[in-house]
Coordinates of N, CA and C in Angstrom, one line a residue:
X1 N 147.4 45.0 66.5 CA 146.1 45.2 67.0 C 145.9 46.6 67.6
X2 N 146.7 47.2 68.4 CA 146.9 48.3 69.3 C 146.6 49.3 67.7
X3 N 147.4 49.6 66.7 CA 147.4 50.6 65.5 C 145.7 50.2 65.0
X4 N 145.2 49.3 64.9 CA 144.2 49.1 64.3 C 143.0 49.9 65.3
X5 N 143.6 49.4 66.2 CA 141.9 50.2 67.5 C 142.2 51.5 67.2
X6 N 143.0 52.4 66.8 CA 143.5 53.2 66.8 C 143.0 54.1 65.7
X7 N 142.9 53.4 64.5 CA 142.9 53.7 62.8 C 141.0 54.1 63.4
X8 N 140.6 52.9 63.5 CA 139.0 52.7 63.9 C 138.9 54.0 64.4
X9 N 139.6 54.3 65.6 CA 138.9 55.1 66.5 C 139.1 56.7 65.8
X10 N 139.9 56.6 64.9 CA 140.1 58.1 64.5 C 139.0 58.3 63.3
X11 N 138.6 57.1 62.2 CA 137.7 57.0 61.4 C 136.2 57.3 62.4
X12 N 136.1 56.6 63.2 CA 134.9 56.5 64.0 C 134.8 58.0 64.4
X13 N 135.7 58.9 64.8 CA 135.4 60.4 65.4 C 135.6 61.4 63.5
X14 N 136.1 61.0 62.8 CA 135.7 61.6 61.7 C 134.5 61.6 60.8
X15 N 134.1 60.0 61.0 CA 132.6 59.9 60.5 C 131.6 60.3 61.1
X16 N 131.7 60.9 62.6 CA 130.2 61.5 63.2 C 130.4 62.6 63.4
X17 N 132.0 63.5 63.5 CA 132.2 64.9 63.1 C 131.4 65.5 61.5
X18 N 131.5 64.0 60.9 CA 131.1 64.6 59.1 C 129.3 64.5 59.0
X19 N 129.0 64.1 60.5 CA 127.6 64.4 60.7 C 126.9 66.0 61.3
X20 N 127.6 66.4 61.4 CA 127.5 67.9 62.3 C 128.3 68.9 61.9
X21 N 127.8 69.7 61.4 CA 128.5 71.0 60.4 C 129.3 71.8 61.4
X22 N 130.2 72.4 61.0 CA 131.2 73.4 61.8 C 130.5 74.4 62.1
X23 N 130.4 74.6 62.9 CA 129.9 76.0 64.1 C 130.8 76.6 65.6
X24 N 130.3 78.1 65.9 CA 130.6 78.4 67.1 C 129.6 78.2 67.9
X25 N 130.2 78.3 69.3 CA 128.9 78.2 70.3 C 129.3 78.7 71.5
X26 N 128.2 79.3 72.3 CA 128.3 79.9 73.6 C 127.9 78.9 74.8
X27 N 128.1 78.9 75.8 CA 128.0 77.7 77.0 C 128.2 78.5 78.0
X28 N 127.2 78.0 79.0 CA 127.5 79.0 80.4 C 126.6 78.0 81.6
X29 N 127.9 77.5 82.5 CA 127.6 76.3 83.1 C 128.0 76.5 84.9
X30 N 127.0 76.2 85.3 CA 126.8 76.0 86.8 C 126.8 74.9 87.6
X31 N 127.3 74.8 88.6 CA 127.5 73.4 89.3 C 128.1 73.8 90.5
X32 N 129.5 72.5 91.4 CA 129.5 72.6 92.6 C 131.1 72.2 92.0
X33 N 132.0 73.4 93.3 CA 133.2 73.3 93.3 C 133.7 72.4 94.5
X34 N 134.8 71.8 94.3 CA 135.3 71.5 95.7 C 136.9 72.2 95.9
X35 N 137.2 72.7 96.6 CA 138.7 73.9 96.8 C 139.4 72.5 97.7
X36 N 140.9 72.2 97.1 CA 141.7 71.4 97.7 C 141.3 70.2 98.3
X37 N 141.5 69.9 99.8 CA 140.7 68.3 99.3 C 139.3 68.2 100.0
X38 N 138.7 69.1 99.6 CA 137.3 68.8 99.9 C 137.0 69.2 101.4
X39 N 137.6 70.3 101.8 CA 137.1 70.9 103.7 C 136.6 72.3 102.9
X40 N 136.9 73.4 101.6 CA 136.3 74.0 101.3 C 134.9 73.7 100.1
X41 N 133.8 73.4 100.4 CA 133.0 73.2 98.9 C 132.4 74.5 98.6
X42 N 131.6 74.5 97.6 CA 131.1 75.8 96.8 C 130.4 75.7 95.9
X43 N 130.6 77.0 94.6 CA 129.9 76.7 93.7 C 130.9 77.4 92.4
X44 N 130.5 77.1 91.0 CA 131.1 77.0 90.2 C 130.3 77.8 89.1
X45 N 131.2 78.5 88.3 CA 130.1 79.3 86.8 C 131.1 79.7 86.0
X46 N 130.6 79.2 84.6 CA 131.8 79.9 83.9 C 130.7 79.8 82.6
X47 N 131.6 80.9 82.1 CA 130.9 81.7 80.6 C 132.1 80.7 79.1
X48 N 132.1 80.4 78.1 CA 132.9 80.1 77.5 C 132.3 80.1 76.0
X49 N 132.9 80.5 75.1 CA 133.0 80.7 73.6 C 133.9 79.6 73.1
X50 N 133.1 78.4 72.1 CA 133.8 77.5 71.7 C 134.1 77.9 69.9
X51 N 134.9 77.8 69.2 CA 135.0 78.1 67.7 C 135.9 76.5 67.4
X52 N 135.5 76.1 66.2 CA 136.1 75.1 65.5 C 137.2 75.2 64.9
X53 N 138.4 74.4 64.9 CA 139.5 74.6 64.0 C 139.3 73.2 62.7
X54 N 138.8 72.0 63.0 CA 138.8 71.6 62.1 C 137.7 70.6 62.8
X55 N 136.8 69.8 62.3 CA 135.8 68.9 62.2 C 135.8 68.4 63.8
X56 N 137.3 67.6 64.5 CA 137.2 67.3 65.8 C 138.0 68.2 66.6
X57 N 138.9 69.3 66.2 CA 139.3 70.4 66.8 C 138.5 71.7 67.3
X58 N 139.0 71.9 68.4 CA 138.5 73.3 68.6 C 139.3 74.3 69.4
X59 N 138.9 75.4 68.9 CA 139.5 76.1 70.5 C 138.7 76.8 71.1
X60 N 139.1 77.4 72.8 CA 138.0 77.6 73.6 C 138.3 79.1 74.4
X61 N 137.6 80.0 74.5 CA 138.1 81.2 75.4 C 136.9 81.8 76.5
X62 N 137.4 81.9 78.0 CA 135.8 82.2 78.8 C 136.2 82.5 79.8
X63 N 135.7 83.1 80.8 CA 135.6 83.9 81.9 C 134.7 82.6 83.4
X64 N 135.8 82.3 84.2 CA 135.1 81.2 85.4 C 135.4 81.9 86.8
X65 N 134.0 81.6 87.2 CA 134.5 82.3 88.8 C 134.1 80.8 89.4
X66 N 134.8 81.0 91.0 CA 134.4 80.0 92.3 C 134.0 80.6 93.5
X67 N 133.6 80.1 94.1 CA 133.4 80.4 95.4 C 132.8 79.7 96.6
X68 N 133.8 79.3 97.7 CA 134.1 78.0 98.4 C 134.3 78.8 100.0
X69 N 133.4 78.0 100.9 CA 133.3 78.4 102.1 C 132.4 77.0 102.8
X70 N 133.6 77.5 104.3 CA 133.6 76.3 105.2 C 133.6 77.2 106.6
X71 N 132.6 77.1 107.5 CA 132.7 77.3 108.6 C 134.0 76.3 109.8
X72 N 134.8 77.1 110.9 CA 136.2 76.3 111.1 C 136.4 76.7 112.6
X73 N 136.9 76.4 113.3 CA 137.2 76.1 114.4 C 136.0 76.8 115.4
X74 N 135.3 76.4 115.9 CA 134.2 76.6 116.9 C 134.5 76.9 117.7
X75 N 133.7 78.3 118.2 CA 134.5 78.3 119.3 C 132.9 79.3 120.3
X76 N 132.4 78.4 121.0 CA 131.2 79.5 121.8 C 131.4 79.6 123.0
X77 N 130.8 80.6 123.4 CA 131.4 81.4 124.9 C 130.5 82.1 125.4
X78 N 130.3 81.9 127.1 CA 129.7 82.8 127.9 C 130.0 84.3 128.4
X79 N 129.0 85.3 128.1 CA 129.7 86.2 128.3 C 129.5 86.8 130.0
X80 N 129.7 87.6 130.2 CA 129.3 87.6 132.3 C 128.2 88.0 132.4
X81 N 127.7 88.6 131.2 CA 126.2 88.7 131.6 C 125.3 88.0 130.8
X82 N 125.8 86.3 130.8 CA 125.2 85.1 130.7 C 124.6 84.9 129.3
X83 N 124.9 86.2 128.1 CA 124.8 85.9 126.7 C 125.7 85.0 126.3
X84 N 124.9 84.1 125.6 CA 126.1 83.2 124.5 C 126.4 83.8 123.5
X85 N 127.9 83.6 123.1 CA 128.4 84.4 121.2 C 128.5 83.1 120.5
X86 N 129.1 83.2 119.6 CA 129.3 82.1 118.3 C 130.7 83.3 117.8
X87 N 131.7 83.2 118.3 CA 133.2 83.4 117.9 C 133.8 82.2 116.7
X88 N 133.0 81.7 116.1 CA 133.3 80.9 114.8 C 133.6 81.6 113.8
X89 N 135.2 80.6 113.4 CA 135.7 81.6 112.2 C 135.0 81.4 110.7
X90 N 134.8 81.6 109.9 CA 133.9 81.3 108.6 C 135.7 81.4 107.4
X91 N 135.5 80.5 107.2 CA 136.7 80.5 106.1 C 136.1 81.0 104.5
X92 N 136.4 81.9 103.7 CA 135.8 82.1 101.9 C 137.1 82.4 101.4
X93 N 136.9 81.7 100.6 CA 137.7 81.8 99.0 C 137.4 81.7 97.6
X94 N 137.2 82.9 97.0 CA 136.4 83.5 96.0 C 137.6 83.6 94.9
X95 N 137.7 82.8 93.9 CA 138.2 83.1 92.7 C 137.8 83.7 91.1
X96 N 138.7 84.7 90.8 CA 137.9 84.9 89.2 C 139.1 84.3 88.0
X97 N 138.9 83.8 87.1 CA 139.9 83.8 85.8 C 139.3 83.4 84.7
X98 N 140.5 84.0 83.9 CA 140.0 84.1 82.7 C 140.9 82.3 81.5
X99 N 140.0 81.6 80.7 CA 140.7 80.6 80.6 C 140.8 80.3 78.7
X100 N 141.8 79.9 78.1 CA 141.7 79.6 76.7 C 142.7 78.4 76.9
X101 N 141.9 77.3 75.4 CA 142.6 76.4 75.1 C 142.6 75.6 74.3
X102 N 142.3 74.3 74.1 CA 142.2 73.4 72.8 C 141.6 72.5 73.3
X103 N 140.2 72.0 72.1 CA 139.5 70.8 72.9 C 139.5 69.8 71.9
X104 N 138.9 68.5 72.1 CA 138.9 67.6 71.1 C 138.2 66.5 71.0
X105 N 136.9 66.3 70.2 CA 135.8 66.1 70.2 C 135.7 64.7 70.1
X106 N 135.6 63.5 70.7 CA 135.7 62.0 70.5 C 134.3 62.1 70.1
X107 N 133.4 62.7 69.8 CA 132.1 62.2 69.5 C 131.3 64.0 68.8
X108 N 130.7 63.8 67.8 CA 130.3 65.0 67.2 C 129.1 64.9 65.9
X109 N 128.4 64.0 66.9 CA 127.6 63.8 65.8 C 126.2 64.5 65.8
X110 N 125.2 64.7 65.1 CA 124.1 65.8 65.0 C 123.1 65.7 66.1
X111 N 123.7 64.5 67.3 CA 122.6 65.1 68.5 C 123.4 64.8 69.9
X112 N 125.0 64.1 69.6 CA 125.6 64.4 70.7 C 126.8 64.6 70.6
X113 N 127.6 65.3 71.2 CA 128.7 66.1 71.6 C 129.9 65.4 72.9
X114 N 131.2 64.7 72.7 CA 131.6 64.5 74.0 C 133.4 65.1 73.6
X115 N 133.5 65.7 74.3 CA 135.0 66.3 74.2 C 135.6 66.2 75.3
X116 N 137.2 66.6 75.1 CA 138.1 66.6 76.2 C 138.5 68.3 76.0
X117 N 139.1 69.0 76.6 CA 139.9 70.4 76.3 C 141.0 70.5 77.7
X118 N 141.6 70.9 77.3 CA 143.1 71.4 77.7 C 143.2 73.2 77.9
X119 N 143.1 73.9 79.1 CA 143.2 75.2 79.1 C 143.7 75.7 79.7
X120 N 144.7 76.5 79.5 CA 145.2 77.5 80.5 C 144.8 78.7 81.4
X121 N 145.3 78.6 82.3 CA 144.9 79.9 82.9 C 145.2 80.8 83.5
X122 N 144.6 81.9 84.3 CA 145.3 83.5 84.8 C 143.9 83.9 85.8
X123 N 144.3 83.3 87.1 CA 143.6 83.4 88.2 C 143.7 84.6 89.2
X124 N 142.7 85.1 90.1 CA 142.9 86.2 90.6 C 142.2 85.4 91.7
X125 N 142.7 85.5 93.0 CA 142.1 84.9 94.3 C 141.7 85.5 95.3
X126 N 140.9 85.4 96.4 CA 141.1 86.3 97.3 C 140.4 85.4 98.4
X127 N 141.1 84.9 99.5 CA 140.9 84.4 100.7 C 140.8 84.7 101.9
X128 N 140.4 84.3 103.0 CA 140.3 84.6 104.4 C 140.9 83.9 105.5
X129 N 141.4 82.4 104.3 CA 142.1 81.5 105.4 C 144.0 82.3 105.7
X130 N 144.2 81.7 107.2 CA 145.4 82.5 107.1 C 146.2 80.9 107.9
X131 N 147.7 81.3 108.1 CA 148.4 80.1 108.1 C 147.9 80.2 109.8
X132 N 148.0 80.6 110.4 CA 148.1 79.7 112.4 C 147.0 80.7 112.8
X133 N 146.0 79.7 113.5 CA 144.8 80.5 114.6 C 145.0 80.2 115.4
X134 N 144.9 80.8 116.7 CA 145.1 80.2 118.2 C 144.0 80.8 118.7
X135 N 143.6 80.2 120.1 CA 142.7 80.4 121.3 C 143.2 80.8 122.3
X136 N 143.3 82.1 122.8 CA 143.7 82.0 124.2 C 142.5 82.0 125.4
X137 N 142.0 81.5 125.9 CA 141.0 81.5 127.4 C 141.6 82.2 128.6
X138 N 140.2 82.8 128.8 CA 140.6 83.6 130.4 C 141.0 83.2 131.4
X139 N 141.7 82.2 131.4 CA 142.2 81.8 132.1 C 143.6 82.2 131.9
X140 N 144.1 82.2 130.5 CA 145.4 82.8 130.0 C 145.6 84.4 129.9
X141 N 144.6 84.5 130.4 CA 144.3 86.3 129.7 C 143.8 87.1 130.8
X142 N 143.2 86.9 131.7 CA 142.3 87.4 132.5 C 141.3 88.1 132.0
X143 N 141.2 88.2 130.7 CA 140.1 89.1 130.2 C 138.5 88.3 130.4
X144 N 137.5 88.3 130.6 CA 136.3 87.6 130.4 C 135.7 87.0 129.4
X145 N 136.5 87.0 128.4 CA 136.1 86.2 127.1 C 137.5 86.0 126.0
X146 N 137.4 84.7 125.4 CA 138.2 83.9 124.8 C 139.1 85.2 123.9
X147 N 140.2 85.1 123.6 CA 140.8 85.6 122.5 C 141.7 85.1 121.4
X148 N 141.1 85.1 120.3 CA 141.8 85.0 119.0 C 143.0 85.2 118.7
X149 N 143.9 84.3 118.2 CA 145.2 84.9 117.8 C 145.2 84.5 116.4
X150 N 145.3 85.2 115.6 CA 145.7 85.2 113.7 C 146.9 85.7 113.3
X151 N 147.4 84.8 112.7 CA 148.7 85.4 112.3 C 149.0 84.8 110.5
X152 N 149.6 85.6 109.6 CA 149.9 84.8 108.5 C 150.8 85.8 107.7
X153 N 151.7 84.7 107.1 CA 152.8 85.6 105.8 C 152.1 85.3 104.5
X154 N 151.2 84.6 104.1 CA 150.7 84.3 102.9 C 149.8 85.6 102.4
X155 N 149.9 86.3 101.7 CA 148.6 86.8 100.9 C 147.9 86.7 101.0
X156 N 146.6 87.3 101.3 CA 144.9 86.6 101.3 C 144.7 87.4 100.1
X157 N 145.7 87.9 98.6 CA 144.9 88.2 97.6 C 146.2 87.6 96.7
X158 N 145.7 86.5 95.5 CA 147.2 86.4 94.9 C 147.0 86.7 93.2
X159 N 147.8 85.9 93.1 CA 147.4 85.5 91.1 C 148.4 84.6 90.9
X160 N 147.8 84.5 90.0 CA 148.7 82.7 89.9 C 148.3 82.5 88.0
X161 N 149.2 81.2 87.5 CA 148.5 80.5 86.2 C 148.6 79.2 86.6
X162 N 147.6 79.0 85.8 CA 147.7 77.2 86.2 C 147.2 76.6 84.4
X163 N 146.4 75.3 84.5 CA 145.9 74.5 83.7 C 144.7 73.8 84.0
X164 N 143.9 73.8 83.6 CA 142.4 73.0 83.9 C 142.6 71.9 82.6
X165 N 141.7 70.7 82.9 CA 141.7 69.5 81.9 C 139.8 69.1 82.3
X166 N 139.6 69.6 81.2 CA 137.8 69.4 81.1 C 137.2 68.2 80.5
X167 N 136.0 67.7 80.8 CA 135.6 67.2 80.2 C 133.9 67.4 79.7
X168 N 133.4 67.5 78.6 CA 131.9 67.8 78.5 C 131.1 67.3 77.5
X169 N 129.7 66.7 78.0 CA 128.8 65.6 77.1 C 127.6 66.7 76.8
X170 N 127.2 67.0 75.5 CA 126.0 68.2 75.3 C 124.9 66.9 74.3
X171 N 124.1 67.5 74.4 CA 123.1 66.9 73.5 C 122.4 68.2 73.1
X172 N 122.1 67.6 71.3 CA 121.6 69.1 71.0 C 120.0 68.5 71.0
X173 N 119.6 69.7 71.5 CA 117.8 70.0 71.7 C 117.7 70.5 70.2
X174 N 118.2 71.2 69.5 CA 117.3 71.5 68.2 C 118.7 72.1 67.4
X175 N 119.0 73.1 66.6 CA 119.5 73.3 65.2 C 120.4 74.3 66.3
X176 N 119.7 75.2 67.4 CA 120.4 76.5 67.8 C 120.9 75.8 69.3
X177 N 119.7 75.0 70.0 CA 120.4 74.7 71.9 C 120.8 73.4 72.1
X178 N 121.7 73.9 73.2 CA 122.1 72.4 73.1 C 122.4 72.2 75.0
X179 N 122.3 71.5 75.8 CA 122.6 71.1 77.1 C 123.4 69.8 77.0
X180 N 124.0 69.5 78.6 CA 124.8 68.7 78.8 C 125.1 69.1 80.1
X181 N 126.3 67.8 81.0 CA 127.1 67.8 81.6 C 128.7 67.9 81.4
X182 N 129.2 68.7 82.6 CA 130.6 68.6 82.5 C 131.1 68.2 84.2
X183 N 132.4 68.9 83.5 CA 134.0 68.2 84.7 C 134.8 68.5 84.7
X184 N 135.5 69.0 85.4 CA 137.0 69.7 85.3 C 137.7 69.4 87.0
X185 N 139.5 69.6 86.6 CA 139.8 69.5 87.7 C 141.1 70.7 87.3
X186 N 141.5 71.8 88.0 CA 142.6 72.5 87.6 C 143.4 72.6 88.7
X187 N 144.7 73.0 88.7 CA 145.8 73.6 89.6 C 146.7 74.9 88.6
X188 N 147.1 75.0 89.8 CA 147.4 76.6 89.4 C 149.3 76.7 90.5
X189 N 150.0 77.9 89.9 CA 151.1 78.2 90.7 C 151.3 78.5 92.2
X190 N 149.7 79.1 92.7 CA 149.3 79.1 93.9 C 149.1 78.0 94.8
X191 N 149.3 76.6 94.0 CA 149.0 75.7 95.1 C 147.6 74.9 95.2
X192 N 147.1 75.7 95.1 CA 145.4 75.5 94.8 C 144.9 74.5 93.7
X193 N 144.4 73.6 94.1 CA 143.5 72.4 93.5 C 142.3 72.2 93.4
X194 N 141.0 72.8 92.2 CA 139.9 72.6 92.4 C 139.0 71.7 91.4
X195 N 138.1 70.8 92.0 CA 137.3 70.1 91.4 C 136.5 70.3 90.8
X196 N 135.6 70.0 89.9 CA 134.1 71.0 89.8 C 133.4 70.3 88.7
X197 N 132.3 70.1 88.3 CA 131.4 69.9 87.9 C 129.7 70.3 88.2
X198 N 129.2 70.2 87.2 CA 128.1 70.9 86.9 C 126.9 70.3 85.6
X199 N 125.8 71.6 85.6 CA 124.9 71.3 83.8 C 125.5 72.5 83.3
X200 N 125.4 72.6 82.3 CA 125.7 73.4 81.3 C 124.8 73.7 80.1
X201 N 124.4 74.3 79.4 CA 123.4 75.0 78.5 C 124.0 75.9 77.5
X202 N 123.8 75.6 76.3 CA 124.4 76.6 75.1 C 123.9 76.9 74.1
X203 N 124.4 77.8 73.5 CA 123.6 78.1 71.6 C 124.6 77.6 70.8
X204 N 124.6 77.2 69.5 CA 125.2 76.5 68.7 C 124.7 78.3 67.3
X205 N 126.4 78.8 66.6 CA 125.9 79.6 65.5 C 126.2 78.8 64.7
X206 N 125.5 78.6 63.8 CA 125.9 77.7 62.2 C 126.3 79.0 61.4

């Protein structure tokens, strides 16, 4: 029974691939990131070139940036001549990379599109979070206003590779455009875990 759902399901993605002619296509998709478990959110963009290898194959090559910011440890204060500050640290983490890979189309027929892809990647980071913040008060200090302690061994610039696993549903508007939604979640050698989805919009070349 298991081989049979199986036979089906590969006839079923060859018969609506044999509805929709082999083409490239451009895609450039916006949406909302989430950085690790969700204390950094943001936003999401990536450019990507899809080309066909065979009917439900493809491969994919494109350029993604993020960018994830969380305001973090509050901290307001009187100063002696009775002004309030806002000493709040602002955490950003801005990534760029570049990604290629292999996708694989469960659905391809002449007005919708649903794939999976597999892509690697080569990330370039650059952060503000650092490993220990402390507070000292004038009380510890004698000075008249709070002092910051920052300290970190980590890099706030790295590079890393990782793997993203995507997912994306397009419906074609006419012969050349086509829209949809997607989804991705990637990790990388740096540690880093992001979520992301978005719409997406593309041209289809026959």
């Amino acid at each position: 029974m298991r081989y049979n759902s199986l036979i089906l399901f590969l006839m079923l993605s060859f018969y609506t691939s044999a509805q929709n002619p082999l083409s490239s296509s451009t895609d450039i998709a916006l949406g909302r990131s989430i950085h690790g478990t969700g204390d950094l959110a943001g936003y999401y963009l990536g450019f990507q070139f899809d080309t066909p290898i065979t009917s439900i194959l493809y491969w994919s090559l494109g350029i993604e940036a993020t960018l994830n910011d969380a305001p973090d440890l509050p901290l307001f204060y009187e100063e002696p001549n009775g002004n309030i500050q806002n000493g709040t640290l602002h955490f950003v983490t801005n990534g760029l990379q570049l990604i290629g890979g292999v996708g694989f189309k469960f659905i391809n027929s002449e007005k919708h599109i649903l794939g999976v892809s597999l892509n690697p990647l080569f990330r370039y980071q650059a952060t503000s979070i650092s490993d220990r913040i402390g507070t000292i008060y004038p009380a510890g200090t004698g000075l008249p206003v709070p002092v910051r302690v920052i300290e970190s061994e980590t890099p706030y610039r790295t590079y890393s590779v990782g793997a993203s696993l995507k997912l994306k549903y397009q419906y074609q508007l006419n012969e050349k455009w086509q829209m949809g939604l997607m989804g991705g979640v990637q990790s990388d050698t740096n540690g880093d875990t992001i979520f992301y989805y978005g719409l997406q919009i593309g041209r289809k070349y026959l």
